[in-house]
mmCIF file of C-alpha atoms in Angstrom:
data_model
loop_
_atom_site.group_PDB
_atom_site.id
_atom_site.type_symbol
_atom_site.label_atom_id
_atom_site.label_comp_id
_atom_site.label_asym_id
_atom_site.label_seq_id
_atom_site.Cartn_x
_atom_site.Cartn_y
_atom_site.Cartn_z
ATOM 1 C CA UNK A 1 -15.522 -15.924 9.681
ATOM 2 C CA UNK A 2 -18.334 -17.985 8.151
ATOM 3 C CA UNK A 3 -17.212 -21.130 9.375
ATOM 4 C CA UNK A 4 -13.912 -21.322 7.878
ATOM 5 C CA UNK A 5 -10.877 -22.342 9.315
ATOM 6 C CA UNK A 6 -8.040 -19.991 9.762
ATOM 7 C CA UNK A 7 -5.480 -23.564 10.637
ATOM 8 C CA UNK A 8 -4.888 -24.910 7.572
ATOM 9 C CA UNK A 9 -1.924 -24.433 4.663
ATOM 10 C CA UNK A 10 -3.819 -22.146 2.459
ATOM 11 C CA UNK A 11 -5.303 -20.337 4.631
ATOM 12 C CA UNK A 12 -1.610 -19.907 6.264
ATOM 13 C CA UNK A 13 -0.514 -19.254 2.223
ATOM 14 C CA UNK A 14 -3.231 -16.433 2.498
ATOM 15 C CA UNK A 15 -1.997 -15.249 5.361
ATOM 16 C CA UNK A 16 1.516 -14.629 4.199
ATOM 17 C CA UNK A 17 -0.381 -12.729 0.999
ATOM 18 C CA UNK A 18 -2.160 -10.007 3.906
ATOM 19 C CA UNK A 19 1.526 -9.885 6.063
ATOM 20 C CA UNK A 20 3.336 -9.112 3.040
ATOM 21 C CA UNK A 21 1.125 -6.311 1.663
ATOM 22 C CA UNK A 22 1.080 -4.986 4.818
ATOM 23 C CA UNK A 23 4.506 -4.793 4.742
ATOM 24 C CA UNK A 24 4.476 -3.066 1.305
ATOM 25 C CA UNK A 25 1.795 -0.368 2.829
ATOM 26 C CA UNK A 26 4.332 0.187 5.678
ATOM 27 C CA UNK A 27 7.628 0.667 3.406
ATOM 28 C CA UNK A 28 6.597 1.484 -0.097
ATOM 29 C CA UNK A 29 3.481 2.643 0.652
ATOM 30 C CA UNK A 30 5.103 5.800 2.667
ATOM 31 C CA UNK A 31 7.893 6.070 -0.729
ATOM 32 C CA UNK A 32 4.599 6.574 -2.510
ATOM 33 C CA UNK A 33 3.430 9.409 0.449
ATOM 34 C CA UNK A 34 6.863 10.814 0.173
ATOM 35 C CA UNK A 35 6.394 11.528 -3.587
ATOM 36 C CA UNK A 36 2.929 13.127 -2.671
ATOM 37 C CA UNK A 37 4.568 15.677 -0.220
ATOM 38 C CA UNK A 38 7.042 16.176 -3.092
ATOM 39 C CA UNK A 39 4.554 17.758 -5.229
ATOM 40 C CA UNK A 40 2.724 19.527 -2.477
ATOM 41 C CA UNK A 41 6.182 20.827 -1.366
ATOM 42 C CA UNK A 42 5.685 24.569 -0.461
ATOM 43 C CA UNK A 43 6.374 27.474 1.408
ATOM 44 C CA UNK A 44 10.728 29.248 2.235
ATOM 45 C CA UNK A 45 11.959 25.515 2.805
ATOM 46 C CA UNK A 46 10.428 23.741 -0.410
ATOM 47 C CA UNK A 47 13.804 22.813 -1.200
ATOM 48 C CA UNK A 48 14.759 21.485 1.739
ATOM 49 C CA UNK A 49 11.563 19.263 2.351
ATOM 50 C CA UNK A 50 12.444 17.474 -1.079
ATOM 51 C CA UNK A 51 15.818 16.932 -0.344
ATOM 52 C CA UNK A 52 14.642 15.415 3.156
ATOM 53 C CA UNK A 53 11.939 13.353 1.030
ATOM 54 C CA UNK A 54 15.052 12.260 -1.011
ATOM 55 C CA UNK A 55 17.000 11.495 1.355
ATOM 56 C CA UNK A 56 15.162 9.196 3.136
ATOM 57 C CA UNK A 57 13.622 7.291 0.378
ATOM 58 C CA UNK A 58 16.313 7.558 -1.810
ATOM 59 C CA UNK A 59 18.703 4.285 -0.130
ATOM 60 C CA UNK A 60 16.226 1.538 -0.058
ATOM 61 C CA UNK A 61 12.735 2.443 -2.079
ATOM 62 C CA UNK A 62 13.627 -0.212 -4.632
ATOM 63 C CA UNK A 63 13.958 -3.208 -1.971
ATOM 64 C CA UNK A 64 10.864 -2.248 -0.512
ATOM 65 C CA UNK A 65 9.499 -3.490 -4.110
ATOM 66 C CA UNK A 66 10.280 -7.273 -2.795
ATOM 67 C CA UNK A 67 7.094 -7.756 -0.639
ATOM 68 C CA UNK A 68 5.190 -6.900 -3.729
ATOM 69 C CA UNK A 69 6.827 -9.269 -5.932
ATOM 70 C CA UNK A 70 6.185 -11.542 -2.972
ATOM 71 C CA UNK A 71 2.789 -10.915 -3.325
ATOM 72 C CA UNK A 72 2.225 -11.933 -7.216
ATOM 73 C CA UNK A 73 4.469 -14.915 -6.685
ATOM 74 C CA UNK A 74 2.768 -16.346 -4.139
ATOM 75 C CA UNK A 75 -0.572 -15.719 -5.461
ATOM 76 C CA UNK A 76 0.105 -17.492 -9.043
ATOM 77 C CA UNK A 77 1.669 -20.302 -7.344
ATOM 78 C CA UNK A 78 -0.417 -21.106 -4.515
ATOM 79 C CA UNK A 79 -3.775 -19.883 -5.717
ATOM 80 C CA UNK A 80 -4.029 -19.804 -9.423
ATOM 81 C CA UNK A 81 -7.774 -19.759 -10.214
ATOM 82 C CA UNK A 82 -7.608 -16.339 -8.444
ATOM 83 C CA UNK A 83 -4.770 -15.195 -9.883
ATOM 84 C CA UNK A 84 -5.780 -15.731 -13.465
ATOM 85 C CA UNK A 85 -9.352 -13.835 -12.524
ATOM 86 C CA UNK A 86 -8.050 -10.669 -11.145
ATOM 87 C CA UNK A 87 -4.641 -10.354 -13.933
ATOM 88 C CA UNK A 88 -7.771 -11.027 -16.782
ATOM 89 C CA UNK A 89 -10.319 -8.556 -15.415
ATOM 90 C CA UNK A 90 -8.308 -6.100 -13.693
ATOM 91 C CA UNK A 91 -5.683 -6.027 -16.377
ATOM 92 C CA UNK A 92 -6.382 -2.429 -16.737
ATOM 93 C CA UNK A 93 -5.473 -1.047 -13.050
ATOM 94 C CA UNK A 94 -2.861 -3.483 -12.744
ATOM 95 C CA UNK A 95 -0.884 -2.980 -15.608
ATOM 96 C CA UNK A 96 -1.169 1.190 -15.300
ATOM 97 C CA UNK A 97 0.305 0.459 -11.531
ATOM 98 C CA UNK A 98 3.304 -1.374 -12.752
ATOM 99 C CA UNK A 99 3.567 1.759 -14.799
ATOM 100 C CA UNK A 100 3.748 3.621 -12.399
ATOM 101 C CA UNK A 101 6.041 1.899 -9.830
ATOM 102 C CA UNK A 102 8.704 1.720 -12.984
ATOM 103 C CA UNK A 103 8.065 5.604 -13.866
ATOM 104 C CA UNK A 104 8.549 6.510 -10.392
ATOM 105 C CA UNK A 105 11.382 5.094 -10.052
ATOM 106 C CA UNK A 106 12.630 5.786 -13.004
ATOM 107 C CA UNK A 107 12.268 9.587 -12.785
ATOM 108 C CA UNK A 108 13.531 9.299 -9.131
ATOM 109 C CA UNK A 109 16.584 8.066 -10.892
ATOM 110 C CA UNK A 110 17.003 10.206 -13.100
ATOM 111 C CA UNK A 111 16.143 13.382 -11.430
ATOM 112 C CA UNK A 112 18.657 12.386 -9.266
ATOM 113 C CA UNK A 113 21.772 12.088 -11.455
ATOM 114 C CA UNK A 114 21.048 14.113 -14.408
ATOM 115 C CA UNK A 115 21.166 17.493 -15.426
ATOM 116 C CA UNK A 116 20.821 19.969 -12.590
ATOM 117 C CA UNK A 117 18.781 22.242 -14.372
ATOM 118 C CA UNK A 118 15.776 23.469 -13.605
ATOM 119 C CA UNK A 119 13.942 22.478 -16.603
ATOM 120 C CA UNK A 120 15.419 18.678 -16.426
ATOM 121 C CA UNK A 121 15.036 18.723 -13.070
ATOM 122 C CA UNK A 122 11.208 19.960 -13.045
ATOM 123 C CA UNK A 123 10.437 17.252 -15.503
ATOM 124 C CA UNK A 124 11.451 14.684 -14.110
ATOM 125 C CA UNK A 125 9.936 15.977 -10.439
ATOM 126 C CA UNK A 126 6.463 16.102 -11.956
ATOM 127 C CA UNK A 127 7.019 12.762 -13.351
ATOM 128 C CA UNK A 128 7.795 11.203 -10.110
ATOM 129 C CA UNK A 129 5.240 13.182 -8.473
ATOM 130 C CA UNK A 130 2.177 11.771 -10.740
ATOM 131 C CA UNK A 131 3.354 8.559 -10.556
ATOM 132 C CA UNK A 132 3.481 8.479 -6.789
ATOM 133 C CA UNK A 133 -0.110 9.851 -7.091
ATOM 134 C CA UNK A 134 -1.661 7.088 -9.285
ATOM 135 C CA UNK A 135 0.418 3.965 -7.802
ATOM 136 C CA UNK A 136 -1.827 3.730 -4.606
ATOM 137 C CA UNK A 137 -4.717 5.489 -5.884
ATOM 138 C CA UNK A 138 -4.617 2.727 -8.459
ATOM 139 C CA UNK A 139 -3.521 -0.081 -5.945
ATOM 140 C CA UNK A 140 -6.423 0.840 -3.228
ATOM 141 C CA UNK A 141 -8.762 0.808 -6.259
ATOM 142 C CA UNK A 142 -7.425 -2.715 -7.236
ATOM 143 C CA UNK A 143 -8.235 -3.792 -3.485
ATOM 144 C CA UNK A 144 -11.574 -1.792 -3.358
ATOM 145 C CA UNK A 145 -12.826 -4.047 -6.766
ATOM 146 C CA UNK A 146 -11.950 -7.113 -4.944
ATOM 147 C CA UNK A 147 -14.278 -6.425 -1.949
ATOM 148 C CA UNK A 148 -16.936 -5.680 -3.674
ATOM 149 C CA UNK A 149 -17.455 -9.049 -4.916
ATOM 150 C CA UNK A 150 -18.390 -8.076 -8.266
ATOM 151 C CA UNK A 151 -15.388 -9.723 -9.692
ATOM 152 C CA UNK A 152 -16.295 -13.888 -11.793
ATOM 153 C CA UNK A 153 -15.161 -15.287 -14.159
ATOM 154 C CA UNK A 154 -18.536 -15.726 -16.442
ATOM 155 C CA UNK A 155 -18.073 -12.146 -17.281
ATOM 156 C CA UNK A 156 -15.079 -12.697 -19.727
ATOM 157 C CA UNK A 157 -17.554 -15.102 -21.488
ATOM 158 C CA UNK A 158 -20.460 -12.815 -21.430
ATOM 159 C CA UNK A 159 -20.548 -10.959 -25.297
ATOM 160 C CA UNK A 160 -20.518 -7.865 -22.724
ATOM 161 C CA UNK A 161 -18.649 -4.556 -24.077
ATOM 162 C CA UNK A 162 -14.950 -4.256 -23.046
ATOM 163 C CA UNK A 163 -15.456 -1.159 -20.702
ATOM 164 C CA UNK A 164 -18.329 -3.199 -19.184
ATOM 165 C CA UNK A 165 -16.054 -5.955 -18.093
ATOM 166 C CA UNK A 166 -12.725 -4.154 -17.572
ATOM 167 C CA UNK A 167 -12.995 -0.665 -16.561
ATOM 168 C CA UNK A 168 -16.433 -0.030 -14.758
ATOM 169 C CA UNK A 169 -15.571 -2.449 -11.785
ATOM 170 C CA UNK A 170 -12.929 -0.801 -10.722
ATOM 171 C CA UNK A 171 -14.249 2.570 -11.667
ATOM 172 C CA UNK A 172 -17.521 2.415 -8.894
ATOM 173 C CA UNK A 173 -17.364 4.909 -5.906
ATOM 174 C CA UNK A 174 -16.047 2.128 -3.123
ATOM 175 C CA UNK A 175 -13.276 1.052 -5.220
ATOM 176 C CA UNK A 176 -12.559 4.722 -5.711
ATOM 177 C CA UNK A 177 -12.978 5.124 -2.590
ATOM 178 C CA UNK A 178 -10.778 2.820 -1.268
ATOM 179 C CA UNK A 179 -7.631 4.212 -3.453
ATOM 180 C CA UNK A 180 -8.112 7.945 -2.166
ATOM 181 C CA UNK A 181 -8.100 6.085 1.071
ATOM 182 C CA UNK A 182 -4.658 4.290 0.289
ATOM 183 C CA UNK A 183 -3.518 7.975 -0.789
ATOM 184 C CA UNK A 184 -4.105 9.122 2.280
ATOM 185 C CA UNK A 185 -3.182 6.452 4.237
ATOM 186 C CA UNK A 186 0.367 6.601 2.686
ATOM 187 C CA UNK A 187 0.433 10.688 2.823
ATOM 188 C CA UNK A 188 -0.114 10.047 6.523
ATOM 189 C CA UNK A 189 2.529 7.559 7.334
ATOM 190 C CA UNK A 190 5.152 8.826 5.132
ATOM 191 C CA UNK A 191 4.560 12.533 7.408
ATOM 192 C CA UNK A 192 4.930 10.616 10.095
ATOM 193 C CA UNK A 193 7.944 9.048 9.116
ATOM 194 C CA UNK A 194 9.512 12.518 8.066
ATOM 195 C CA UNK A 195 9.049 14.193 11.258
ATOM 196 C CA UNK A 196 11.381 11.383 12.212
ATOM 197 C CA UNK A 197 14.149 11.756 9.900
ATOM 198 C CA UNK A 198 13.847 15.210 9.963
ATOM 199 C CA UNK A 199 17.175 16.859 11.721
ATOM 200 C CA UNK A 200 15.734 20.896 11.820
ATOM 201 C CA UNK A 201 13.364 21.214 14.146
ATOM 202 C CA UNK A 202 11.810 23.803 11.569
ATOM 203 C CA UNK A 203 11.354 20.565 8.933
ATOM 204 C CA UNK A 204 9.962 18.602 11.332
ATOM 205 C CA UNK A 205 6.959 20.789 12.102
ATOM 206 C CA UNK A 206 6.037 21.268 8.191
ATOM 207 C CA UNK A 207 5.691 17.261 8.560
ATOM 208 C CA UNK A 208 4.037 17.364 12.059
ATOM 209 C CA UNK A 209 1.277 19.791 10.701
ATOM 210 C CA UNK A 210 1.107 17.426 6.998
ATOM 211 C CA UNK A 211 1.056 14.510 9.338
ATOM 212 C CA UNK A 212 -2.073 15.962 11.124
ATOM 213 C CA UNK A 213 -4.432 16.976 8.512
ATOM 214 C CA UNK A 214 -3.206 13.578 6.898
ATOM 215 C CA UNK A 215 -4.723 12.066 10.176
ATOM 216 C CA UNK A 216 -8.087 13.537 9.901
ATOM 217 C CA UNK A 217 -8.495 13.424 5.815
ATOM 218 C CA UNK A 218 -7.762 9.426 6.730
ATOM 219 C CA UNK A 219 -10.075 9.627 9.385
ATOM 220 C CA UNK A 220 -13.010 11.140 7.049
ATOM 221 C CA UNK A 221 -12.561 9.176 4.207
ATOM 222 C CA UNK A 222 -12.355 6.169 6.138
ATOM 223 C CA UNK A 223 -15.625 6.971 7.519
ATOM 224 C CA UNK A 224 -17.381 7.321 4.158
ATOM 225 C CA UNK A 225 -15.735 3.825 2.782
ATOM 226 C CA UNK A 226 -17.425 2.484 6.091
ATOM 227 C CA UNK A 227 -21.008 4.135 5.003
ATOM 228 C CA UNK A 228 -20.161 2.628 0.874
ATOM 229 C CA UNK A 229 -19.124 -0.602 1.944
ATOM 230 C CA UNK A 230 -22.522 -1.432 3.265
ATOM 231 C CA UNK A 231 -23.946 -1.304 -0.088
ATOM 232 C CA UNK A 232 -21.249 -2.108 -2.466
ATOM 233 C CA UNK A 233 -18.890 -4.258 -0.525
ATOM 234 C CA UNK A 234 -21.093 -6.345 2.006
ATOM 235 C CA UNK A 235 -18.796 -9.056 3.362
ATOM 236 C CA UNK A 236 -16.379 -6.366 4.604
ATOM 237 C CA UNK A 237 -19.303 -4.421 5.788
ATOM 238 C CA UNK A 238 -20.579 -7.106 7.959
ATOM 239 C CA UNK A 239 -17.402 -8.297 8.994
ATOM 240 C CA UNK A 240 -16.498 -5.068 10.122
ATOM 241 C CA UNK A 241 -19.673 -3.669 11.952
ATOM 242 C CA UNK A 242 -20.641 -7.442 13.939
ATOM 243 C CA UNK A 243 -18.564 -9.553 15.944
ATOM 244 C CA UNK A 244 -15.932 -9.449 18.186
ATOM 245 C CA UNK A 245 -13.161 -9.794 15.567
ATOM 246 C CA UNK A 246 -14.911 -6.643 14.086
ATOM 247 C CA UNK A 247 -15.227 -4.776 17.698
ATOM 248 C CA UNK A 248 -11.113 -5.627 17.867
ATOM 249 C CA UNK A 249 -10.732 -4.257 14.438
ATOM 250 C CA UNK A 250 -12.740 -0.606 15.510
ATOM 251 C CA UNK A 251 -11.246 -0.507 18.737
ATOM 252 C CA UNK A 252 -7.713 -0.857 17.309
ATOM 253 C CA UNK A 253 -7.515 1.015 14.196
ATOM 254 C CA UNK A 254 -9.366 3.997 16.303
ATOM 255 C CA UNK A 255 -7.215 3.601 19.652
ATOM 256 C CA UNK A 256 -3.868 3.639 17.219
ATOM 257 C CA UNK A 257 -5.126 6.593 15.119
ATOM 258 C CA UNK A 258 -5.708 8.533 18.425
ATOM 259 C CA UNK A 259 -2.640 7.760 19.956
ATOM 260 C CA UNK A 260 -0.951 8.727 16.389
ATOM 261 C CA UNK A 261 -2.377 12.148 16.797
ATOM 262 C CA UNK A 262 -1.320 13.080 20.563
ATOM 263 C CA UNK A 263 2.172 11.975 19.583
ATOM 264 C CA UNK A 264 2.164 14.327 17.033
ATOM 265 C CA UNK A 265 0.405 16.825 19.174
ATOM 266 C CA UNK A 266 2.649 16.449 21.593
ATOM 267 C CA UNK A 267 5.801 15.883 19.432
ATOM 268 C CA UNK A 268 6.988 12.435 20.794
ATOM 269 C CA UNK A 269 7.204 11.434 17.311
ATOM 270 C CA UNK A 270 8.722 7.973 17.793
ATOM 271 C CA UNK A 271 5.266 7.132 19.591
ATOM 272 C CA UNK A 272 3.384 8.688 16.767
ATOM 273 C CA UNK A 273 5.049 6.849 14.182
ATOM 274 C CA UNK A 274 4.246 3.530 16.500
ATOM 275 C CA UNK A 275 1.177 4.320 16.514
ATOM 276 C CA UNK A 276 0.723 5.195 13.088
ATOM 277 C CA UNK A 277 2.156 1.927 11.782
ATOM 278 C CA UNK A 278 -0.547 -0.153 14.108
ATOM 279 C CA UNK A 279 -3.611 1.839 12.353
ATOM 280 C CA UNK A 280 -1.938 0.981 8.549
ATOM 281 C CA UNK A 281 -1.644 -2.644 10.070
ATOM 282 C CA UNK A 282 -5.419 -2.856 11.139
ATOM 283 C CA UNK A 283 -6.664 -1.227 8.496
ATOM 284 C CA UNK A 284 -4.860 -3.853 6.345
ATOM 285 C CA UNK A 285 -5.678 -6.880 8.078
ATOM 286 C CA UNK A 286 -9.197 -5.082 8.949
ATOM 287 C CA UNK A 287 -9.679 -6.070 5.293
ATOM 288 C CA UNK A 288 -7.808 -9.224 4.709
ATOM 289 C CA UNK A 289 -9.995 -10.498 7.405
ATOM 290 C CA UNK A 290 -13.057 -8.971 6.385
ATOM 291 C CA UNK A 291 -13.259 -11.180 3.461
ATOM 292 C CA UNK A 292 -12.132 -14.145 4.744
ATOM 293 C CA UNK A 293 -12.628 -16.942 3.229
ATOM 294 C CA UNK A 294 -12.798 -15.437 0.056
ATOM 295 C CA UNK A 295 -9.769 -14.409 -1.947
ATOM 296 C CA UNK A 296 -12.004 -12.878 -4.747
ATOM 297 C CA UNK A 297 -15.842 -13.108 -3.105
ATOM 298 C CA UNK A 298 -18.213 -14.430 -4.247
ATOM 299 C CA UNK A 299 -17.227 -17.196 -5.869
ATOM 300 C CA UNK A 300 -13.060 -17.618 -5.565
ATOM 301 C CA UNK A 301 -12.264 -19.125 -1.964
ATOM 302 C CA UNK A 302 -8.649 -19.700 -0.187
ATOM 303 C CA UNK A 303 -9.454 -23.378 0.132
ATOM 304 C CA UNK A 304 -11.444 -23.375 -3.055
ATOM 305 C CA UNK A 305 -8.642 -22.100 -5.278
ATOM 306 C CA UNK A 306 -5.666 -23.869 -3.525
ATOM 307 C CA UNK A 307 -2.646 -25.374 -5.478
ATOM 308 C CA UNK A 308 -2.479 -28.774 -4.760
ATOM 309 C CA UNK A 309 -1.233 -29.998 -1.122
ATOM 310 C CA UNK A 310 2.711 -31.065 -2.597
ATOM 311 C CA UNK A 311 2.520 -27.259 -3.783
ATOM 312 C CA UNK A 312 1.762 -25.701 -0.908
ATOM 313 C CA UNK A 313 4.208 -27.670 0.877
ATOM 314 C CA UNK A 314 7.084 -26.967 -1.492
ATOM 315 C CA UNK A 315 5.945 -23.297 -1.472
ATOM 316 C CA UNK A 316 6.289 -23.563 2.058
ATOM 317 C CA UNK A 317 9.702 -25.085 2.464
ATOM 318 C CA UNK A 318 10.667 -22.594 -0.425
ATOM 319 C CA UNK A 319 9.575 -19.471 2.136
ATOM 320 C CA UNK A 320 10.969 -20.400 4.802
ATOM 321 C CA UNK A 321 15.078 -20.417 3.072
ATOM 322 C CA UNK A 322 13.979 -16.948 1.290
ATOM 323 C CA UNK A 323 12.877 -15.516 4.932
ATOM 324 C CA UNK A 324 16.405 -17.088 6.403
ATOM 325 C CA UNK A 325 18.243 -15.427 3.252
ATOM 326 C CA UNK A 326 16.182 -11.989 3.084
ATOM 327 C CA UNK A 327 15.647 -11.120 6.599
ATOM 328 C CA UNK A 328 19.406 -10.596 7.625
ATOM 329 C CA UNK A 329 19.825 -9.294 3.753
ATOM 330 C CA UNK A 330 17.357 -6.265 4.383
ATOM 331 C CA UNK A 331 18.274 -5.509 7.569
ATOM 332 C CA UNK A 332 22.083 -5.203 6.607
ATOM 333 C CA UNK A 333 20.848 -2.973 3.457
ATOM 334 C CA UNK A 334 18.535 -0.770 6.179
ATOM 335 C CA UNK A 335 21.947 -0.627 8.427
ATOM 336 C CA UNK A 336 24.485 0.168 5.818
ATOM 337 C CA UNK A 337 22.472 2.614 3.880
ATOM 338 C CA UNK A 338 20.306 4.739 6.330
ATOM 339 C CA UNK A 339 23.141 5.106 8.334
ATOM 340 C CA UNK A 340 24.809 6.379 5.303
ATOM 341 C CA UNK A 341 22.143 8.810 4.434
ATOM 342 C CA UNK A 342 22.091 9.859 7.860
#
């Protein structure tokens, strides 16, 4: 941890930043997988794996957009230094992933209450099925940049060419990397999910056997992001390979992973999808943590590009009646609605 101290207001600002992406990976992150397994819907029951997918996104995908918009609030208001550096240099990524999260929905939309023809209805399904593509390919790519600690702020002032500043950081294997890994990560859980919600026994195993080669493309690709990350992103690297934080990291994300797959092996899939929302968890905080206490290494810092104190503090206060009004607000819309859809 380099020191830093993980009991302070920032740092518990920062904190709030990692829970509520991982929150995001965990809801919309497996609306995003769902749209995957949309377009790689196949074999006598392609019909009825869409309508499943449908079905169980369809209620709630657009309040599971809140933890995002968390996200960007939080980080303009309590660290604004960083925000400013990564909406200037990653303006590329980031606005082509707000793109996409409005054309997926979108399409979703409309797919779902226009015409019923085939030609509408293919249209719009391919629309929603590249978006849900790019999103976290784009998002994980986003995340990748930041940990490689290429990202300061004298490049906007170097005379440097625009694709030199904008587009190659984010363009690098790791960051690349990274994205196929949040692709996968999200095919995984929303598989995982499905063999949940899935009523026909003969549904559920088309998700058990996506959910397992999900497992083991997350697995491998993990594994090469490891093997990058020592030479492009070498904070995480080091704070994932020494240390006992870093041993707790391994030993979780692996244990979790494993337990995900004999669930699914042995179909108890309410332990698999446990299990597989602990490994998106460590994987998440693997990297919030890894970092620490950078929010944009090398130069941008938690403490370093802090609001000041009467900030915090009112950003504080200001949390704490949104989690008393939104917690009892989502889980009413979860009750009301999957139980309709069900």
């Amino acid at each position: 941890m380099r020191g830093a101290t993980l009991v302070s207001l920032p740092a518990f600002m920062a904190g709030v930043i990692a829970a509520s992406l991982n929150i995001y990976a965990l809801s919309a992150g497996a609306d995003f997988g769902g749209g995957i397994w949309d377009l790689l819907a196949t074999g006598p029951r392609r019909d009825k794996q869409r309508t499943l997918i449908a079905d169980a996104i369809g209620p709630i995908w657009e309040a599971n957009h809140v933890w995002m918009i968390l996200v960007v609030v939080l980080l303009f208001t309590a660290f604004p230094p960083a925000f400013a550096l990564l909406m200037t240099i990653l303006h590329v990524p980031i606005t082509l992933m707000l793109f996409g999260i409005v054309l997926r929905g979108s399409s979703f939309t409309f797919r779902s209450y226009d015409s019923r023809r085939d030609v509408v209805q293919r249209r719009w399904g391919r629309i929603f099925a590249i978006a849900s593509t790019a999103t976290p390919l784009l998002l994980g790519c986003i995340i990748g940049t930041i940990a490689t600690g290429v990202l300061r702020s004298t490049q906007v002032e170097l005379d440097a060419a625009y694709v030199q500043v904008y587009v190659r950081p984010w363009l690098r294997p790791f960051p690349v990397g990274v994205g196929v890994l949040a692709l996968a990560l999200f095919s995984f859980l929303a598989a995982v999910y499905l063999t949940v919600e899935a009523k026909e026994d003969a549904l559920r195993e088309d998700f058990r056997t996506r959910a397992l080669l999900a497992s083991v493309a997350v697995a491998a690709i993990a594994l090469l992001d490891l093997v990058l990350a020592r030479s492009s992103a070498p904070l995480v690297w080091s704070e994932l390979t020494e240390g006992s934080v870093a041993t707790l990291l391994r030993a979780g994300a692996a244990l979790a992973a494993l337990g995900a797959m004999v669930g699914l092996w042995r179909r108890n899939y309410a332990a698999a999808r446990i299990a597989a929302i602990i490994e998106v968890s460590f994987v998440v905080w693997g990297w919030a943590l890894g970092q620490f206490p950078y929010l944009v290494p090398p130069d941008v810092t938690i403490d370093g590009a802090a609001a000041p104190s009467l900030t915090l503090r009112l950003l504080a206060i200001a949390l704490f009646v949104g989690l008393v009004l939104l917690a009892p607000s989502l889980r009413y819309l979860y009750r009301v609605f999957k139980k309709t859809a069900g």
